[in-house]
Coordinates of C-alpha atoms and ligand atoms in Angstrom, one line a residue:
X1 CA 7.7 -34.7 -5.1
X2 CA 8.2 -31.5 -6.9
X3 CA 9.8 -30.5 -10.3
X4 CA 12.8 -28.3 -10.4
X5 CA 12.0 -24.8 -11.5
X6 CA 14.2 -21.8 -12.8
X7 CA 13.6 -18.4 -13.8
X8 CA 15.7 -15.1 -14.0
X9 CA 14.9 -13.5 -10.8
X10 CA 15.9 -9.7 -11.5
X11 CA 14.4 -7.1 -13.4
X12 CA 14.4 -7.1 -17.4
X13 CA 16.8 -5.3 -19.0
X14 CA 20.8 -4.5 -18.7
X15 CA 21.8 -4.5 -14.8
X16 CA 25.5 -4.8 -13.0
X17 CA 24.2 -8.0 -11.9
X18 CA 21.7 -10.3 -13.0
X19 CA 20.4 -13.2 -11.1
X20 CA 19.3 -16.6 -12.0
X21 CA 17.4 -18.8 -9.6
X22 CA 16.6 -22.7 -9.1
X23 CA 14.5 -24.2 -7.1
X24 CA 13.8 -28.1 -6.3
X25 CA 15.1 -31.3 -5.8
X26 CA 18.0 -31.4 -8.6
X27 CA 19.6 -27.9 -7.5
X28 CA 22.5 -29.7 -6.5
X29 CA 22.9 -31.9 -9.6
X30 CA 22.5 -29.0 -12.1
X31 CA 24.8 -26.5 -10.3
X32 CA 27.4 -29.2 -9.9
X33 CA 27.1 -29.8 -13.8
X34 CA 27.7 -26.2 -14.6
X35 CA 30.1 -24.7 -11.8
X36 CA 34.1 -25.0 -11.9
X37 CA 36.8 -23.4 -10.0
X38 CA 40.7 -23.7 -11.3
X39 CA 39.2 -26.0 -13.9
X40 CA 37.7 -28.3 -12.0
X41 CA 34.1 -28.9 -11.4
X42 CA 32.4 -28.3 -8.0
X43 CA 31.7 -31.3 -6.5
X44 CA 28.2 -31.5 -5.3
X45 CA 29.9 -32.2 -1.6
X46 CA 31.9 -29.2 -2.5
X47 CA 28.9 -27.1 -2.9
X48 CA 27.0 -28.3 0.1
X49 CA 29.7 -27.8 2.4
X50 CA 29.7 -24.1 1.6
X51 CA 26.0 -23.6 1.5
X52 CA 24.9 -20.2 2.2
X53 CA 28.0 -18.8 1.6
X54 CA 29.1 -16.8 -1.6
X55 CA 31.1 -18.8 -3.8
X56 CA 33.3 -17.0 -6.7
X57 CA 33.6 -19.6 -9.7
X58 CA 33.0 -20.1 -13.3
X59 CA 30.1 -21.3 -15.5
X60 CA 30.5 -23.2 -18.2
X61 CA 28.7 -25.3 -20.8
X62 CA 31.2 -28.0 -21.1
X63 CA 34.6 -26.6 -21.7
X64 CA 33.1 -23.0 -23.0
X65 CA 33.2 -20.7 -20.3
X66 CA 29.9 -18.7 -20.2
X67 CA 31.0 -16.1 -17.3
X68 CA 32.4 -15.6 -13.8
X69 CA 29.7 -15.6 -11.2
X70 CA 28.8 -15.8 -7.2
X71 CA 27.0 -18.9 -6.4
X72 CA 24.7 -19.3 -3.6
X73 CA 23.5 -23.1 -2.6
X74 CA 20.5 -22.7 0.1
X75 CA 19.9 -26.4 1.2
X76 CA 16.1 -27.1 2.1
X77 CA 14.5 -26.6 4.5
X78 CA 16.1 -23.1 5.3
X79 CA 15.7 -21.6 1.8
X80 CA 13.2 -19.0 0.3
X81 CA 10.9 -21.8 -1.2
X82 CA 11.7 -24.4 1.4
X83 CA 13.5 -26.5 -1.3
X84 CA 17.0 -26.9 -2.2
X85 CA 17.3 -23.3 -3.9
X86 CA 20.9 -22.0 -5.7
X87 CA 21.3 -18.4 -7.1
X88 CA 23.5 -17.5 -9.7
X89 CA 24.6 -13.8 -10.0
X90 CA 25.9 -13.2 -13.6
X91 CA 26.9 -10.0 -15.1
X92 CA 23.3 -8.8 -16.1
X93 CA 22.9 -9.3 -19.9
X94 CA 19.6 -10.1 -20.6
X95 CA 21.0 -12.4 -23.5
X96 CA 23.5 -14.4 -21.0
X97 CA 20.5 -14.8 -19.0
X98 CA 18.1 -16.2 -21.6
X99 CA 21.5 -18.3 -22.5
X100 CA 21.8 -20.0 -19.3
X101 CA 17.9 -20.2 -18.6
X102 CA 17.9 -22.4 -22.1
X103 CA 20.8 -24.3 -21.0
X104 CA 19.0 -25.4 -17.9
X105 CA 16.0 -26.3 -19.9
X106 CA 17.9 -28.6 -22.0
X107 CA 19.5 -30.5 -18.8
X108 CA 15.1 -31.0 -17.9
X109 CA 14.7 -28.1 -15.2
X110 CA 11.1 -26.1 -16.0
X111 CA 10.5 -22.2 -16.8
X112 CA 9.0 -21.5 -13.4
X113 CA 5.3 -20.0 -13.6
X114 CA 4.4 -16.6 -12.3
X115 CA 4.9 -16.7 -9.2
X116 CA 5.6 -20.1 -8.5
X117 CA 8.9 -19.6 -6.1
X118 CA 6.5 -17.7 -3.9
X119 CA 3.4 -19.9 -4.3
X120 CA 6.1 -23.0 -3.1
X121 CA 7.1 -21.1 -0.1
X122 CA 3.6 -21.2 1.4
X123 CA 2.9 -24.4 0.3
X124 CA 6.0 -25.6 2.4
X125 CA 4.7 -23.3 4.9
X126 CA 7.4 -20.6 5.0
X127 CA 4.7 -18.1 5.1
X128 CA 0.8 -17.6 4.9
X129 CA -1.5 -16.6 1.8
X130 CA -1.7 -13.3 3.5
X131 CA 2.0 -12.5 3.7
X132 CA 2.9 -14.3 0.1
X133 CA 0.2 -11.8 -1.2
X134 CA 2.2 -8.9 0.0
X135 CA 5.4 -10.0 -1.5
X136 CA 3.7 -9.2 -4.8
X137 CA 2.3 -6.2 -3.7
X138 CA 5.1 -4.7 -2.1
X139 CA 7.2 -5.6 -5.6
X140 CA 4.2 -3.4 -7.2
X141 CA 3.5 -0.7 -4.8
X142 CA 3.5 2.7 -6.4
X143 CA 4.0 5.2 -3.6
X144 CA 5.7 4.8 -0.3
X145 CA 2.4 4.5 1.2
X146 CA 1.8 1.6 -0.4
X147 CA 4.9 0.4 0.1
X148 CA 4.8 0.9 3.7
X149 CA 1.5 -0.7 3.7
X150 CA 2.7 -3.7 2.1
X151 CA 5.9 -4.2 4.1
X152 CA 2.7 -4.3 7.3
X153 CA 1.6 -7.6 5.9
X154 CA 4.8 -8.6 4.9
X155 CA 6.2 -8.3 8.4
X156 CA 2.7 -10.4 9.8
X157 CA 0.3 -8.0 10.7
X158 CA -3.0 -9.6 8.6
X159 CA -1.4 -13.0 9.7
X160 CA -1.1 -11.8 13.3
X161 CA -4.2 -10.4 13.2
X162 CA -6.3 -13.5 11.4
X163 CA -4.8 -15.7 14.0
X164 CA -5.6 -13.7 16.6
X165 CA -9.5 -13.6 15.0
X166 CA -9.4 -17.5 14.3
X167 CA -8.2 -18.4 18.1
X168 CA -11.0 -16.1 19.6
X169 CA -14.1 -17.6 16.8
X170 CA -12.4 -21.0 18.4
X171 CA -12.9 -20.2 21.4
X172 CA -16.4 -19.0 20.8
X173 CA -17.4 -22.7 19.0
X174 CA -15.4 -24.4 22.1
X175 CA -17.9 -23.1 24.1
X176 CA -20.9 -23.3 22.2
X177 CA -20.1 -27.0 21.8
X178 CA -19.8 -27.6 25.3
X179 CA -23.4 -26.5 25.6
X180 CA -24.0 -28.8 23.0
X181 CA -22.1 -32.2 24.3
X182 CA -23.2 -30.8 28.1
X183 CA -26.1 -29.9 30.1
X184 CA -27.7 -26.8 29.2
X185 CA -29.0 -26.2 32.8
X186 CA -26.0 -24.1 34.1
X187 CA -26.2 -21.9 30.9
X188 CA -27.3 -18.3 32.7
X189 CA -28.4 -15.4 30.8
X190 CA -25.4 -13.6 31.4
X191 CA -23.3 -16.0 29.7
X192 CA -24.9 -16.0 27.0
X193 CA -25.2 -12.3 26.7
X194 CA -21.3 -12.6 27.6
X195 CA -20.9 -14.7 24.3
X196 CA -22.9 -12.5 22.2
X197 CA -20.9 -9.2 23.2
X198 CA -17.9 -11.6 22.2
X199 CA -19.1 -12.0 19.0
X200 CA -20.1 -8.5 18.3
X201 CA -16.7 -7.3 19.4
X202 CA -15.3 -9.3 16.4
X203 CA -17.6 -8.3 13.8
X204 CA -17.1 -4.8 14.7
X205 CA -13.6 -5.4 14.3
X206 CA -14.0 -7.2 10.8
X207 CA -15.8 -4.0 9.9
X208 CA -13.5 -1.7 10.7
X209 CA -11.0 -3.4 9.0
X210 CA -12.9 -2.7 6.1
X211 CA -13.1 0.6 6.6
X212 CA -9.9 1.3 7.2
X213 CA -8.6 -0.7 4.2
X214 CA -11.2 1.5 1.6
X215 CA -9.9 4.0 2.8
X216 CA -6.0 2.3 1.9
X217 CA -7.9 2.3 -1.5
X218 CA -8.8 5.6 -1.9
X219 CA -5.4 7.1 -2.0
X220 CA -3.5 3.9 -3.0
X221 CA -5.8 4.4 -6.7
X222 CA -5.7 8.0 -6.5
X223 CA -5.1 10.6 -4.0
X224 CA -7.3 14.0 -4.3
X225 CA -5.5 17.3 -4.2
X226 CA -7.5 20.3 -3.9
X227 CA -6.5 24.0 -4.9
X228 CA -8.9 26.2 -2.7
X229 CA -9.2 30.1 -1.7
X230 CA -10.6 33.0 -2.8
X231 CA -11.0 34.2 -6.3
X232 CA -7.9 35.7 -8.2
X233 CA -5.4 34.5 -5.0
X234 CA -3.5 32.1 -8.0
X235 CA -5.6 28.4 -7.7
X236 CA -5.2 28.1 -11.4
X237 CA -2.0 29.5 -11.9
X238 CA -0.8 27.4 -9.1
X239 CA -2.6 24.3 -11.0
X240 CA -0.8 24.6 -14.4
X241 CA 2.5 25.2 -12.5
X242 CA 2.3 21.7 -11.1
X243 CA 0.3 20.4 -13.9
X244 CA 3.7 21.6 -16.0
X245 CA 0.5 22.6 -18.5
X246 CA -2.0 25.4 -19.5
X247 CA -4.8 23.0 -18.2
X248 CA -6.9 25.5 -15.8
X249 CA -8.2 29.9 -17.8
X250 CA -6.3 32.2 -15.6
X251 CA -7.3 35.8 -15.5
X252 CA -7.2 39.0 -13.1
X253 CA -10.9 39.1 -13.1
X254 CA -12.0 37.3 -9.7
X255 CA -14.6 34.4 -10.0
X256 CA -12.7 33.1 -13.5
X257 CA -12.9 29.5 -12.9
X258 CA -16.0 28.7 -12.3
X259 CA -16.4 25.1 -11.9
X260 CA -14.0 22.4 -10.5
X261 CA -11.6 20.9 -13.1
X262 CA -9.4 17.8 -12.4
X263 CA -6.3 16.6 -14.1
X264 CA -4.1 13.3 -12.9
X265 CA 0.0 13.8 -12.3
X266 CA 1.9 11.6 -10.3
X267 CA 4.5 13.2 -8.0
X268 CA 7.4 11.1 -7.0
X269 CA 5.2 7.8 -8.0
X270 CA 1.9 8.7 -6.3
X271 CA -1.1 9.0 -8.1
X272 CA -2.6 12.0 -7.8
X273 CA -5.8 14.1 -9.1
X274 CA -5.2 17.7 -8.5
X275 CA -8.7 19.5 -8.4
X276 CA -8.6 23.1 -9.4
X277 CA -11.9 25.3 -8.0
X278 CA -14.0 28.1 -8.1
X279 CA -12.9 31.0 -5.6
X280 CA -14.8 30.8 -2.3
X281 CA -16.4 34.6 -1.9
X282 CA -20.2 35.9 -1.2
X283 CA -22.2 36.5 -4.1
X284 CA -25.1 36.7 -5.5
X285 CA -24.5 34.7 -8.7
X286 CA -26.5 31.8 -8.8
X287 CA -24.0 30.0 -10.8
X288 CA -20.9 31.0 -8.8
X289 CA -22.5 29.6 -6.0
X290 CA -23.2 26.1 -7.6
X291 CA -19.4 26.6 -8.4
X292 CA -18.5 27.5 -4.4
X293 CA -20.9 24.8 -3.0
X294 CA -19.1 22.1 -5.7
X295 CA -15.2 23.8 -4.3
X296 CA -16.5 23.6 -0.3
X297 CA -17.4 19.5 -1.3
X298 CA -14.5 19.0 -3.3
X299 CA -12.3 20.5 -0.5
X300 CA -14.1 18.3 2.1
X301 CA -13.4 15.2 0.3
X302 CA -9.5 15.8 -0.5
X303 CA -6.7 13.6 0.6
X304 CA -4.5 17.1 1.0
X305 CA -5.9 20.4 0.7
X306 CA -3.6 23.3 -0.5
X307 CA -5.0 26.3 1.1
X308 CA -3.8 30.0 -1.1
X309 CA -3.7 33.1 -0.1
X310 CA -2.3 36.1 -2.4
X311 CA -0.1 38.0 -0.8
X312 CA -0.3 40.8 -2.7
X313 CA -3.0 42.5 -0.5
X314 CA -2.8 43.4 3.2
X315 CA -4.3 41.1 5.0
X316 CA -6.0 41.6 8.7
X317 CA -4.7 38.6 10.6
X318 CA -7.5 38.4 13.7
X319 CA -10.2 38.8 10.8
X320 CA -9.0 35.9 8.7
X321 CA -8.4 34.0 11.2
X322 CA -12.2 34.4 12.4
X323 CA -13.1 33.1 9.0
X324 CA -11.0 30.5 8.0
X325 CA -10.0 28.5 11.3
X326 CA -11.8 25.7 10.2
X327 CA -9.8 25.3 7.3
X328 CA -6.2 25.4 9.4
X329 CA -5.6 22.1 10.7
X330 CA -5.9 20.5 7.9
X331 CA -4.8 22.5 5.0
X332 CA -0.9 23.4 3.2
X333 CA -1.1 27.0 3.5
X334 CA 0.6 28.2 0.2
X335 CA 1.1 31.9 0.1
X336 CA 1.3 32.9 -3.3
X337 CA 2.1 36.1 -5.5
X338 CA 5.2 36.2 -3.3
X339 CA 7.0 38.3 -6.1
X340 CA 4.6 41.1 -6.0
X341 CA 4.2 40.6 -1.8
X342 CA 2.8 43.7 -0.2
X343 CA 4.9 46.0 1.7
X344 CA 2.4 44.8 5.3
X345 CA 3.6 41.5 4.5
X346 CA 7.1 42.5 5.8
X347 CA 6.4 45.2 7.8
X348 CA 3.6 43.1 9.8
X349 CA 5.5 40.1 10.0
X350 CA 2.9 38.4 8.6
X351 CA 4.4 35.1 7.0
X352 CA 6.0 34.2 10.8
X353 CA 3.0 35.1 12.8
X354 CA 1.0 32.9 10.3
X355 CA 3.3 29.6 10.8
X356 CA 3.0 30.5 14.9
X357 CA -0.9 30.3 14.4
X358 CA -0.9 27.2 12.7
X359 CA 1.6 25.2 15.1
X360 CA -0.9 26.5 17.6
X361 CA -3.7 24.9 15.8
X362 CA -2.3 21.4 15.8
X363 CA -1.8 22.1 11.9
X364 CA 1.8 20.3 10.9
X365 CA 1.0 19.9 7.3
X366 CA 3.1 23.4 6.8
X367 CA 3.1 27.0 5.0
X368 CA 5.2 27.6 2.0
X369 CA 6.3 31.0 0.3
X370 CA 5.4 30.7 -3.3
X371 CA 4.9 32.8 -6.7
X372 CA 3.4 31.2 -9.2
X373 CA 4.9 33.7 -11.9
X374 CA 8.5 32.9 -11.0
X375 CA 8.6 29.6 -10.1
X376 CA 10.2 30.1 -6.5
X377 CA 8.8 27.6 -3.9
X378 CA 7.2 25.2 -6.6
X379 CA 9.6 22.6 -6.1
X380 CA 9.5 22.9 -2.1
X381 CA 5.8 22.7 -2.2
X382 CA 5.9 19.3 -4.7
X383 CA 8.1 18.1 -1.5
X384 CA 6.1 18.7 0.7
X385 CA 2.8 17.2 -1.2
X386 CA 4.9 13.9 -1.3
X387 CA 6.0 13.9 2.3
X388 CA 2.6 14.7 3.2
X389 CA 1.1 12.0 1.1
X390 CA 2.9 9.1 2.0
X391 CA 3.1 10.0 6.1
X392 CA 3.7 6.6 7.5
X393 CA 2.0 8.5 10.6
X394 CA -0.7 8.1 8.8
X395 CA -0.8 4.3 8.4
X396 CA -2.1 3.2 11.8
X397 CA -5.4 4.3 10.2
X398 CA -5.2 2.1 7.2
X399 CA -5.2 -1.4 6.0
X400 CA -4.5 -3.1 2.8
X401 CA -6.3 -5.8 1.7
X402 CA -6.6 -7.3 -1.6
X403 CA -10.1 -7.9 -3.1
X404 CA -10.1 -11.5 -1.9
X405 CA -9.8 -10.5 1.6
X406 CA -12.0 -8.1 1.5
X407 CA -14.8 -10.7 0.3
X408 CA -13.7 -13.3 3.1
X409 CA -14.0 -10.0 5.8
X410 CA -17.5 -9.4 4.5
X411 CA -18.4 -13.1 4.6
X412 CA -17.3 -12.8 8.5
X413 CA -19.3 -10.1 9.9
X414 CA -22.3 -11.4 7.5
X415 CA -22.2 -14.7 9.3
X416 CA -21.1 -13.0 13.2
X417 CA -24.8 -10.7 12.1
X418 CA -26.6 -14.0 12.1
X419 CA -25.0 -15.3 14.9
X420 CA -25.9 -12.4 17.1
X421 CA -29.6 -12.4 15.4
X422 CA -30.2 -16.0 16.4
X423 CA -28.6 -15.7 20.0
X424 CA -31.0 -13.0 20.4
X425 CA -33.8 -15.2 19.4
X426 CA -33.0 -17.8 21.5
X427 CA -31.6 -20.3 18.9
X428 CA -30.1 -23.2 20.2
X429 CA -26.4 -23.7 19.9
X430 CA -26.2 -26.5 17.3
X431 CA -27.9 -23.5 14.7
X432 CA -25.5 -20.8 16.9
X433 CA -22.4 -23.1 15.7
X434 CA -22.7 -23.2 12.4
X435 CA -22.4 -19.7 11.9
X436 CA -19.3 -19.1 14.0
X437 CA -18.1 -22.7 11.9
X438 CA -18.5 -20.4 8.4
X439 CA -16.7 -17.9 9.9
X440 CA -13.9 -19.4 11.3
X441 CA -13.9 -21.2 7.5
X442 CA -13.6 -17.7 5.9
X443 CA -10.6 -16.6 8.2
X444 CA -8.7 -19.8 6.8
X445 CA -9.2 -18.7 3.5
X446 CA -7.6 -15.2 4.1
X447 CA -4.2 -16.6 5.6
X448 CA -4.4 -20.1 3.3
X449 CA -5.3 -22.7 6.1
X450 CA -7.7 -23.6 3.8
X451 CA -7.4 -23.4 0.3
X452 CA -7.9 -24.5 -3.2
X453 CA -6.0 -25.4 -6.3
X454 CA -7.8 -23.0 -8.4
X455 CA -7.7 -19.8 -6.0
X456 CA -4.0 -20.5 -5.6
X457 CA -3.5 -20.1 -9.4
X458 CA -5.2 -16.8 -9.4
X459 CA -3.3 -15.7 -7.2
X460 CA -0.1 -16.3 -7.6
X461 CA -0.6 -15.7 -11.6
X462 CA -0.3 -12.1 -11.4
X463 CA 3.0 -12.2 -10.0
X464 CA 6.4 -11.6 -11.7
X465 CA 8.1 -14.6 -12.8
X466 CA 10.8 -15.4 -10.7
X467 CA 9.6 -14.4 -7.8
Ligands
GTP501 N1 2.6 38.5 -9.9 C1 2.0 37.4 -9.8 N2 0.7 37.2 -10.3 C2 0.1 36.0 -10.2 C3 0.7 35.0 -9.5 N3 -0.1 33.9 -9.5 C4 -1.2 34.3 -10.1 N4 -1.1 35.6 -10.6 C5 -2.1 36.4 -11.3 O1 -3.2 36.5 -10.5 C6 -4.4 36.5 -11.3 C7 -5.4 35.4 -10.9 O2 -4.8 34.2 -11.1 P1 -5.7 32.9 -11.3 O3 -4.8 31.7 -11.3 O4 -6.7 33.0 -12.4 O5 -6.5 32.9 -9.9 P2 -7.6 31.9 -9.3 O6 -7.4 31.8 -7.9 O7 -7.7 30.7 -10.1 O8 -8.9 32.8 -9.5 P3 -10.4 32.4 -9.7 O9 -10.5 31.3 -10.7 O10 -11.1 33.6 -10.2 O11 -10.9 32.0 -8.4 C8 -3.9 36.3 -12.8 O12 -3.8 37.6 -13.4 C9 -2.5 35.7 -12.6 O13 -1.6 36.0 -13.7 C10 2.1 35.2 -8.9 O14 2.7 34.3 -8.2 N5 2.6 36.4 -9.1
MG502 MG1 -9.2 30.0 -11.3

């Protein structure tokens, strides 16, 4: 049987409330010890009859009265960890806190570990690996699309989907096993073929899973924003606006930046390197081309691409358009130099016919009104970045998986390869099976069917005590 195990389950620091939490089989006998209402204590029947219900009473270390609280007694198995769990809201002192966490010490409960309310939830089988992993990440993630990401495998979709892989690798060994314990005589070519597709469908799966969650990674670590246009249109002004900084020369002589320059900001909690470039024009620089070939890659490789025009010039719609179409489904289009707009801007409509073309083009990723000189349509465009960035339209196309599933997803489709190879060469099932055995062993290791001491402990060390 387990210990009993305490921690302070909120945030450090002052807070309106702050919450205490035990967990294991002398819940009941502590919280009895401590709680009173109208001077007397709560009986231990007391408190299980009004489990899961808020109780208002007092603590107290013997007759010194330490606060009012809400108590919450969750009786096992329908708690958090699976174990007799109470919560104790105090006012959130961090001193009271550490005061109550000793006093519980003293009556023999244990400092929990990192982790370790989490790491007893899946051990009583409240959850899988997969979805007790995402508890720590959703408490970490640092941009909505993380977060959203998280909340995925919180809510069961690696555990859906690792079942779902695990029944079909069963079925796959069901049959090759039948081979095994049966005549092979009725075994036709098709069915075998038939069982090889089956296996190729999942490793193409596993593979695309981890495609999908690198590139989770990519803008989860750092999401690439990249200032492109033509020379002198504002790039650079446009970069030390956001930047908040002189990072980026500016000049009115066209072709001033030269070669790409990055600088990380975060904007609303997402990581982000903003990429200022060279202006995109012919030339017959040698140099400025290096600088235009470098802006094209960076501009291909961004997460968000902030398209500027300058607005100061007349523009010919039908020409630009021939030009830069490529660039208008995927791009912000930030007109700049607003302050200074010339007089075609208004008079051709320009602004209005642009936003028509775009919708037209599929692009929804907007067109702000900007001057970098005043400041006006800085902040709307900062919204717009974030919005854009953390799109949970966006997260069909990715998944997030830690570094430990990612190993167990490679260990698949390596051993669904050499499955396929040895079906191909005619290898009899007994060699087939042991292949489709080590995968089926690697899919228990992502959701926790099967697991170790040690790979527990890693994981569940770099969560936040208490949780
Ligand atoms: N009036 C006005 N001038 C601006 C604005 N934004 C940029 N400028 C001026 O436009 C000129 C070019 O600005 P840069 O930021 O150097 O332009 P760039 O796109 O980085 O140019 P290259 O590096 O040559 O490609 C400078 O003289 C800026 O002061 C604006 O919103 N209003
Ligand atoms: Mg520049």
């Amino acid at each position: 049987m387990s210990d009993t195990i305490t921690a302070i389950s909120t945030a450090p620091g002052m807070g309106a409330i702050g919450i205490v939490r035990i967990s294991g089989p002398a819940t009941l006998t502590i919280s009895s010890q401590f709680l009173y209402y109208n001077n007397s204590p709560l009986t231990q029947e007391r408190i299980r009859k009004s489990s899961r219900q808020s109780l208002f009473c007092e603590f107290r270390n013997d007759s010194v009265l330490i606060d009012k609280i809400i108590y919450t007694f969750y009786p096992n198995p329908n708690s958090f960890t699976g174990e007799d769990v109470a919560e104790f809201h105090f006012h959130g002192n961090p001193i009271l806190l550490r005061q109550v966490i000793d006093l519980f010490v003293t009556e023999g409960i244990r400092p929990a570990a990192p982790g370790e309310f989490t790491k007893r939830a899946f051990l009583n089988g409240k959850m899988d690996l997969t979805e007790a992993e995402a508890i720590g990440r959703l408490i970490h993630s640092r941009s909505r699309f993380e977060l959203e990401l998280s909340q995925k495998n919180l809510f069961g979709d690696l555990h859906k989907l690792t079942s779902r892989l695990r029944s079909e690798l069963i079925g796959i060994k069901a049959e090759c096993e039948a081979e095994i314990d049966f005549s092979t005589e009725d075994l036709t070519f098709e069915s075998l073929e038939e069982r090889r597709e089956r296996i190729v469908k999942i490793q193409t799966l596993c593979s695309n899973i981890l495609v999908k969650s690198s590139k989770a990674d990519n803008l989860i670590s750092k999401s690439r924003v990249v200032l492109f246009g033509e020379p002198n249109v504002g790039k650079s002004s446009l970069m030390n606006q956001l930047l908040g900084q002189d990072r980026s020369i500016i000049s009115d002589i066209p072709g001033t930046t030269r070669d790409y320059i990055s600088e990380d900001m975060s904007i609303s909690g997402i990581p982000i390197q903003l990429v200022d470039t060279a202006g995109i024009r012919e030339t017959n620089d040698s140099i400025e081309k290096l600088g235009i070939n470098q802006s094209l890659r960076e501009a291909e490789n961004a997460n968000l691409k902030l398209f500027i025009l300058d607005s100061s010039k007349p523009m010919n719609l039908d020409q630009w358009m021939e030009t830069n179409r490529l660039y208008l489904t995927s791009s912000i289009l930030v007109i700049n130099k607003v302050d200074i707009s010339h007089t075609s801007w208004k008079e051709e409509n320009l602004f209005e016919r642009l936003k028509l073309i775009l919708v037209d083009n599929g692009n929804l990723n907007g067109i702000i009104e900007l001057s970098c000189k005043t400041g006006q349509g800085v902040d709307q465009l900062i919204r717009l970045i974030e919005e854009r960035l953390s799109d949970s339209s966006l997260t069909e196309e990715y998944v997030m998986l830690e570094d430990r599933h990612k190993y167990h997803f490679q260990q698949i489709v390596s051993a669904l390869s050499r499955a396929n190879d040895l079906i191909i060469n005619q290898a009899p099932a007994e060699i087939v099976v042991q292949e489709i055995d080590e995968a089926v062993l690697q899919v228990g290791q992502i959701n926790g069917i099967v697991s170790n001491e040690e790979v527990l402990g890693r994981i569940f060390s770099v969560f936040c005590v208490g949780k």
